[in-house]
Amino acid sequence: MESNLLLPYKYHQEEGKLRYKFTTISGAEYTAYFIEQNYFETCLMYELSFEKEGGGKIYDKRVSHTIISIAKEFFRKNSSSLIFICDNTDNRHKSRSILFNRWFNTHPDSGFLKYNIVLESIAASIIVEKDNPLKEMILSEFKGLIKD
């Protein structure tokens, strides 16, 4: 039997939207959402974002499991790439990037590749399906986007 700490929270998708909501055991309400971006010429790109309301600052391992689960569902429904740009308004973008990397590494999925770029003013990652025939072009555009 699987521990509850490893199970994602139950979440629901808002009808007709790429927005998912879930509530943690501490009462924090999360919204994870995907925003269509036109960063690249080679493919459709979505930016993954999430927000938390309430619940205090309690560390909850199930949050990462839930967001990863939502991202996997997104990929099952959409053959595209995800970009994750860490918010740098409070100068904690590098810490957010480290956390996102930890999430990805503790939830290995052989079907995806993740590329990171961390600069002084920005930290970003892109997730692409391994069998995406455009992955090299996508990576090249990603590197160009961040340099600009």
mmCIF file of C-alpha atoms in Angstrom, residues 2-144:
data_model
loop_
_atom_site.group_PDB
_atom_site.id
_atom_site.type_symbol
_atom_site.label_atom_id
_atom_site.label_comp_id
_atom_site.label_asym_id
_atom_site.label_seq_id
_atom_site.Cartn_x
_atom_site.Cartn_y
_atom_site.Cartn_z
ATOM 1 C CA GLU A 2 1.305 3.448 -0.971
ATOM 2 C CA SER A 3 1.905 6.076 1.707
ATOM 3 C CA ASN A 4 -0.406 9.105 1.649
ATOM 4 C CA LEU A 5 2.747 11.277 1.529
ATOM 5 C CA LEU A 6 3.412 9.952 -1.977
ATOM 6 C CA LEU A 7 -0.114 10.349 -3.310
ATOM 7 C CA PRO A 8 -1.143 13.505 -5.131
ATOM 8 C CA TYR A 9 -4.045 15.493 -3.766
ATOM 9 C CA LYS A 10 -7.311 15.174 -5.627
ATOM 10 C CA TYR A 11 -7.548 18.012 -8.086
ATOM 11 C CA HIS A 12 -10.088 19.207 -10.600
ATOM 12 C CA GLN A 13 -9.801 21.017 -13.875
ATOM 13 C CA GLU A 14 -11.902 24.120 -14.360
ATOM 14 C CA GLU A 15 -14.304 23.467 -17.200
ATOM 15 C CA GLY A 16 -12.969 24.607 -20.551
ATOM 16 C CA LYS A 17 -9.747 25.963 -19.059
ATOM 17 C CA LEU A 18 -6.202 24.785 -18.513
ATOM 18 C CA ARG A 19 -6.534 25.538 -14.781
ATOM 19 C CA TYR A 20 -6.422 22.937 -12.031
ATOM 20 C CA LYS A 21 -7.264 23.441 -8.359
ATOM 21 C CA PHE A 22 -6.545 21.456 -5.222
ATOM 22 C CA THR A 23 -6.597 21.972 -1.465
ATOM 23 C CA THR A 24 -3.946 20.620 0.896
ATOM 24 C CA ILE A 25 -4.487 19.051 4.295
ATOM 25 C CA SER A 26 -3.363 22.341 5.898
ATOM 26 C CA GLY A 27 -6.036 24.262 3.985
ATOM 27 C CA ALA A 28 -3.753 25.858 1.396
ATOM 28 C CA GLU A 29 -5.499 26.291 -1.936
ATOM 29 C CA TYR A 30 -3.378 25.846 -5.032
ATOM 30 C CA THR A 31 -4.110 26.738 -8.614
ATOM 31 C CA ALA A 32 -1.861 25.314 -11.327
ATOM 32 C CA TYR A 33 -2.389 26.671 -14.799
ATOM 33 C CA PHE A 34 -0.991 26.597 -18.291
ATOM 34 C CA ILE A 35 -0.715 29.735 -20.402
ATOM 35 C CA GLU A 36 -0.278 29.436 -24.147
ATOM 36 C CA GLN A 37 2.801 31.383 -25.233
ATOM 37 C CA ASN A 38 4.128 32.261 -28.655
ATOM 38 C CA TYR A 39 7.789 32.271 -27.642
ATOM 39 C CA PHE A 40 8.809 29.786 -30.333
ATOM 40 C CA GLU A 41 8.264 29.423 -34.039
ATOM 41 C CA THR A 42 8.747 25.645 -34.068
ATOM 42 C CA CYS A 43 5.906 24.540 -31.804
ATOM 43 C CA LEU A 44 3.110 25.492 -29.492
ATOM 44 C CA MET A 45 4.482 26.331 -26.058
ATOM 45 C CA TYR A 46 2.783 26.538 -22.688
ATOM 46 C CA GLU A 47 4.054 28.195 -19.548
ATOM 47 C CA LEU A 48 3.362 26.338 -16.299
ATOM 48 C CA SER A 49 2.544 28.492 -13.282
ATOM 49 C CA PHE A 50 1.019 27.880 -9.907
ATOM 50 C CA GLU A 51 -0.151 29.973 -6.999
ATOM 51 C CA LYS A 52 -0.871 29.250 -3.356
ATOM 52 C CA GLU A 53 -3.409 30.933 -1.099
ATOM 53 C CA GLY A 54 -3.583 30.372 2.654
ATOM 54 C CA GLY A 55 -2.354 27.402 4.640
ATOM 55 C CA GLY A 56 0.777 28.945 6.152
ATOM 56 C CA LYS A 57 4.335 27.876 5.323
ATOM 57 C CA ILE A 58 4.056 24.169 6.088
ATOM 58 C CA TYR A 59 6.191 21.963 3.809
ATOM 59 C CA ASP A 60 3.942 19.447 2.097
ATOM 60 C CA LYS A 61 5.563 16.795 -0.091
ATOM 61 C CA ARG A 62 2.217 16.003 -1.696
ATOM 62 C CA VAL A 63 2.141 19.428 -3.395
ATOM 63 C CA SER A 64 5.005 18.453 -5.718
ATOM 64 C CA HIS A 65 3.374 15.083 -6.437
ATOM 65 C CA THR A 66 0.149 16.863 -7.336
ATOM 66 C CA ILE A 67 1.734 19.453 -9.630
ATOM 67 C CA ILE A 68 3.784 16.730 -11.368
ATOM 68 C CA SER A 69 0.597 14.686 -11.775
ATOM 69 C CA ILE A 70 -1.169 17.702 -13.311
ATOM 70 C CA ALA A 71 1.768 18.245 -15.707
ATOM 71 C CA LYS A 72 1.665 14.582 -16.769
ATOM 72 C CA GLU A 73 -2.071 14.862 -17.440
ATOM 73 C CA PHE A 74 -1.369 17.983 -19.488
ATOM 74 C CA PHE A 75 1.185 16.113 -21.632
ATOM 75 C CA ARG A 76 -1.241 13.216 -22.172
ATOM 76 C CA LYS A 77 -3.744 15.686 -23.631
ATOM 77 C CA ASN A 78 -1.343 18.068 -25.407
ATOM 78 C CA SER A 79 1.692 17.175 -27.474
ATOM 79 C CA SER A 80 3.698 20.304 -26.840
ATOM 80 C CA SER A 81 6.400 21.672 -24.572
ATOM 81 C CA LEU A 82 6.277 23.308 -21.156
ATOM 82 C CA ILE A 83 8.374 26.215 -20.040
ATOM 83 C CA PHE A 84 8.757 27.162 -16.399
ATOM 84 C CA ILE A 85 10.176 30.601 -15.611
ATOM 85 C CA CYS A 86 10.966 31.184 -11.943
ATOM 86 C CA ASP A 87 9.614 34.415 -10.491
ATOM 87 C CA ASN A 88 12.484 36.758 -9.669
ATOM 88 C CA THR A 89 10.582 39.662 -8.087
ATOM 89 C CA ASP A 90 11.933 38.751 -4.653
ATOM 90 C CA ASN A 91 15.379 37.553 -5.847
ATOM 91 C CA ARG A 92 14.507 33.922 -4.991
ATOM 92 C CA HIS A 93 14.433 32.656 -8.589
ATOM 93 C CA LYS A 94 17.518 30.466 -8.101
ATOM 94 C CA SER A 95 15.956 28.811 -5.032
ATOM 95 C CA ARG A 96 12.763 28.195 -6.974
ATOM 96 C CA SER A 97 14.800 26.652 -9.790
ATOM 97 C CA ILE A 98 16.550 24.311 -7.334
ATOM 98 C CA LEU A 99 13.190 23.258 -5.904
ATOM 99 C CA PHE A 100 11.718 22.651 -9.365
ATOM 100 C CA ASN A 101 14.793 20.563 -10.291
ATOM 101 C CA ARG A 102 14.392 18.515 -7.114
ATOM 102 C CA TRP A 103 10.739 17.899 -7.956
ATOM 103 C CA PHE A 104 11.626 16.746 -11.447
ATOM 104 C CA ASN A 105 14.474 14.523 -10.244
ATOM 105 C CA THR A 106 12.412 12.845 -7.521
ATOM 106 C CA HIS A 107 9.655 12.100 -10.026
ATOM 107 C CA PRO A 108 11.646 10.575 -12.872
ATOM 108 C CA ASP A 109 9.717 9.860 -16.015
ATOM 109 C CA SER A 110 11.642 8.318 -18.857
ATOM 110 C CA GLY A 111 9.388 10.015 -21.398
ATOM 111 C CA PHE A 112 10.615 13.575 -20.736
ATOM 112 C CA LEU A 113 13.751 15.692 -20.928
ATOM 113 C CA LYS A 114 14.308 18.879 -18.928
ATOM 114 C CA TYR A 115 16.741 21.627 -19.802
ATOM 115 C CA ASN A 116 17.696 24.437 -17.415
ATOM 116 C CA ILE A 117 19.155 27.874 -17.784
ATOM 117 C CA VAL A 118 20.079 29.844 -14.669
ATOM 118 C CA LEU A 119 21.486 33.338 -15.099
ATOM 119 C CA GLU A 120 21.920 36.157 -12.621
ATOM 120 C CA SER A 121 18.483 37.626 -13.358
ATOM 121 C CA ILE A 122 16.466 34.614 -14.549
ATOM 122 C CA ALA A 123 16.028 30.900 -13.995
ATOM 123 C CA ALA A 124 13.995 28.889 -16.461
ATOM 124 C CA SER A 125 13.402 25.284 -17.439
ATOM 125 C CA ILE A 126 11.800 23.626 -20.404
ATOM 126 C CA ILE A 127 10.280 20.146 -20.453
ATOM 127 C CA VAL A 128 10.009 18.308 -23.755
ATOM 128 C CA GLU A 129 8.892 14.796 -24.578
ATOM 129 C CA LYS A 130 11.905 12.632 -25.444
ATOM 130 C CA ASP A 131 10.360 11.507 -28.704
ATOM 131 C CA ASN A 132 9.438 15.034 -29.836
ATOM 132 C CA PRO A 133 10.966 15.293 -33.331
ATOM 133 C CA LEU A 134 11.475 19.048 -32.854
ATOM 134 C CA LYS A 135 13.307 18.828 -29.508
ATOM 135 C CA GLU A 136 16.677 20.087 -30.851
ATOM 136 C CA MET A 137 15.045 23.093 -32.525
ATOM 137 C CA ILE A 138 12.980 23.757 -29.382
ATOM 138 C CA LEU A 139 16.099 23.688 -27.203
ATOM 139 C CA SER A 140 17.902 26.042 -29.579
ATOM 140 C CA GLU A 141 14.985 28.505 -29.482
ATOM 141 C CA PHE A 142 14.816 28.185 -25.681
ATOM 142 C CA LYS A 143 18.483 29.128 -25.343
ATOM 143 C CA GLY A 144 17.946 32.082 -27.705
#
